[in-house]
Amino acid sequence: MKIVFVCLGNICRSPLAEGIMRHLVEKAGLRGQIDVCSAGTGAWHAGEPPDPRSTAVAGAHGVTLAGQSGRQVADADYFDSDLILAMDQSNLETLRARQPRSGCKAQVALLLAPPRGDGGEVPDPYYGGERGFDDVYELVHGACEKLLVQLRLEI
Ligand code: 4NP
């Protein structure tokens, strides 16, 4: 089972989602069964580490983002993964527009789509303050806990 979390830059929201989900997977003893990564629809921050504000809020909750490096979503993500989860509607639309015509295995959806959430968005915190990152953490953590429950029924 492979999951890709996707936002715009792959430095704020999706690295946090990757770190949180990996943390929950390891805590549940499911390492090796659920593989997690992240990507951005844009390439501006490719090769960069996560935003320090994401690293800080993750660290405050015992979650590490160490070793993560920004990258843009690629065709291989659609072929090789099971789930591609977008942080907002704009990311979802970009992902759907870029989807290769054939050979896709992945289901593309919003992270906060039911039953993980109310169908809303994880707001872009990039131009805001630290508070925005706390809100992103809470939203993403709640959704990842529900995602794990959902996946445990499938694996
Ligand atoms: P992210 O946040 O999509 O959560 O990684 C952003 C990061 C960078 C930019 C926008 C959003 N940017 O415009 O460079």
Coordinates of C-alpha atoms and ligand atoms in Angstrom, one line a residue:
M1 CA 0.0 0.0 0.0
K2 CA 1.5 3.3 -1.1
I3 CA 0.2 6.8 -0.4
V4 CA 1.4 10.1 -1.8
F5 CA 0.4 13.3 -0.1
V6 CA 0.3 16.3 -2.5
C7 CA 0.2 20.1 -2.0
L8 CA 1.5 23.0 -4.1
G9 CA 5.1 23.5 -3.0
N10 CA 5.8 20.2 -1.1
I11 CA 7.4 22.2 1.6
C12 CA 4.6 23.0 4.1
R13 CA 1.5 20.8 4.1
S14 CA 2.4 17.6 2.3
P15 CA 5.7 17.0 4.1
L16 CA 3.8 17.4 7.4
A17 CA 1.2 14.9 6.2
E18 CA 4.0 12.5 5.2
G19 CA 5.8 12.8 8.6
I20 CA 2.5 12.5 10.6
M21 CA 1.3 9.5 8.6
R22 CA 4.7 7.7 8.8
H23 CA 4.7 8.3 12.6
L24 CA 1.2 6.8 13.0
V25 CA 2.1 3.9 10.7
E26 CA 5.2 3.1 12.8
K27 CA 3.3 3.5 16.0
A28 CA 0.8 1.0 14.8
G29 CA 3.5 -1.5 13.9
L30 CA 2.6 -1.3 10.2
R31 CA 6.0 -0.2 8.9
G32 CA 6.7 -2.0 5.6
Q33 CA 3.0 -2.4 4.9
I34 CA 2.1 1.2 4.3
D35 CA 4.6 3.3 2.4
V36 CA 4.3 7.1 2.6
C37 CA 5.7 9.9 0.6
S38 CA 4.8 13.4 -0.6
A39 CA 5.1 15.7 -3.7
G40 CA 4.1 19.1 -5.0
T41 CA 2.2 20.0 -8.1
G42 CA 4.8 22.8 -8.5
A43 CA 8.6 22.3 -8.9
W44 CA 9.8 25.6 -7.3
H45 CA 11.0 24.0 -4.2
A46 CA 12.3 20.7 -5.6
G47 CA 15.3 19.6 -3.6
E48 CA 14.6 21.8 -0.6
P49 CA 13.9 20.6 2.9
P50 CA 10.5 21.2 4.5
D51 CA 9.6 24.8 5.6
P52 CA 11.1 25.4 9.1
R53 CA 7.6 26.2 10.4
S54 CA 6.4 22.7 9.4
T55 CA 9.5 21.1 10.9
A56 CA 8.9 23.0 14.2
V57 CA 5.2 22.1 14.6
A58 CA 6.0 18.5 13.7
G59 CA 8.8 18.4 16.3
A60 CA 6.5 19.9 19.0
H61 CA 4.4 16.7 18.5
G62 CA 7.3 14.3 18.4
V63 CA 7.1 13.9 14.6
T64 CA 10.3 14.2 12.5
L65 CA 10.5 15.4 8.9
A66 CA 14.2 14.6 8.7
G67 CA 15.4 13.4 5.3
Q68 CA 12.5 14.9 3.4
S69 CA 13.3 16.8 0.2
G70 CA 10.8 18.6 -2.1
R71 CA 9.9 17.1 -5.4
Q72 CA 7.2 17.5 -8.1
V73 CA 4.6 14.9 -8.7
A74 CA 5.5 12.5 -11.5
D75 CA 3.8 10.0 -13.8
A76 CA 5.3 7.2 -11.7
D77 CA 3.2 8.4 -8.7
Y78 CA 0.0 7.5 -10.7
F79 CA 1.4 4.1 -11.8
D80 CA 3.0 3.0 -8.6
S81 CA 0.8 4.3 -5.7
D82 CA -2.6 3.3 -4.4
L83 CA -3.7 6.7 -3.2
I84 CA -2.8 10.2 -4.1
L85 CA -4.2 12.6 -1.6
A86 CA -4.5 16.3 -2.4
M87 CA -4.5 19.0 0.3
D88 CA -6.9 21.4 -1.6
Q89 CA -9.2 21.6 -4.5
S90 CA -6.7 23.3 -6.7
N91 CA -4.1 20.6 -6.1
L92 CA -6.8 18.0 -6.9
E93 CA -7.7 19.7 -10.2
T94 CA -4.0 19.8 -11.2
L95 CA -3.5 16.2 -10.3
R96 CA -6.6 15.1 -12.3
A97 CA -5.5 17.2 -15.3
R98 CA -2.0 15.7 -15.2
Q99 CA -3.2 12.1 -14.8
P100 CA -1.7 9.9 -17.5
R101 CA -4.3 8.5 -19.9
S102 CA -3.8 4.9 -19.1
G103 CA -2.0 2.6 -16.7
C104 CA -2.9 4.4 -13.6
K105 CA -3.4 2.5 -10.4
A106 CA -3.8 5.3 -8.0
Q107 CA -7.1 6.7 -6.8
V108 CA -6.8 10.5 -6.6
A109 CA -8.8 12.3 -3.9
L110 CA -8.8 15.1 -1.3
L111 CA -7.2 14.2 2.0
L112 CA -10.3 15.6 3.8
A113 CA -12.8 13.7 1.6
P114 CA -15.2 11.6 3.7
P115 CA -14.7 9.4 5.7
R116 CA -11.5 11.2 6.6
G117 CA -13.0 14.7 6.7
D118 CA -15.9 16.9 5.7
G119 CA -14.7 17.4 2.1
G120 CA -12.9 20.6 2.9
E121 CA -9.4 21.8 2.3
V122 CA -6.2 22.0 4.2
P123 CA -5.5 25.7 3.8
D124 CA -2.2 26.9 2.4
P125 CA -0.2 28.3 5.4
Y126 CA 2.8 29.6 3.4
Y127 CA 2.1 33.3 3.6
G128 CA 0.6 33.3 7.1
G129 CA 2.0 33.0 10.6
E130 CA 2.9 30.1 12.9
R131 CA -0.7 29.7 13.9
G132 CA -1.6 28.5 10.4
F133 CA 0.8 25.6 10.8
D134 CA -0.8 24.6 14.1
D135 CA -4.1 24.5 12.3
V136 CA -2.7 22.5 9.4
Y137 CA -1.1 20.0 12.0
E138 CA -4.5 19.4 13.7
L139 CA -6.4 19.0 10.4
V140 CA -3.9 16.7 8.9
H141 CA -3.3 14.6 12.1
G142 CA -7.1 14.0 12.4
A143 CA -7.4 13.0 8.8
C144 CA -4.3 10.7 9.0
E145 CA -5.7 8.9 12.1
K146 CA -8.9 8.2 10.1
L147 CA -7.0 7.2 7.0
L148 CA -5.1 4.6 9.1
V149 CA -8.3 3.2 10.4
Q150 CA -9.6 3.0 6.9
L151 CA -6.4 1.3 5.5
R152 CA -6.3 -1.2 8.3
L153 CA -9.6 -2.6 7.0
E154 CA -8.1 -3.0 3.6
I155 CA -4.6 -4.5 4.3
Ligands
4NP1 P1 2.6 24.0 0.4 O1 2.8 25.6 0.7 O2 1.9 23.9 -0.9 O3 1.8 23.6 1.6 O4 4.0 23.5 0.4 C1 3.4 26.5 -0.3 C2 4.8 26.5 -0.4 C3 5.3 27.4 -1.3 C4 4.5 28.2 -2.1 C5 3.1 28.1 -1.9 C6 2.6 27.3 -1.0 N1 5.1 29.2 -3.0 O5 4.3 29.9 -3.5 O6 6.3 29.1 -3.2

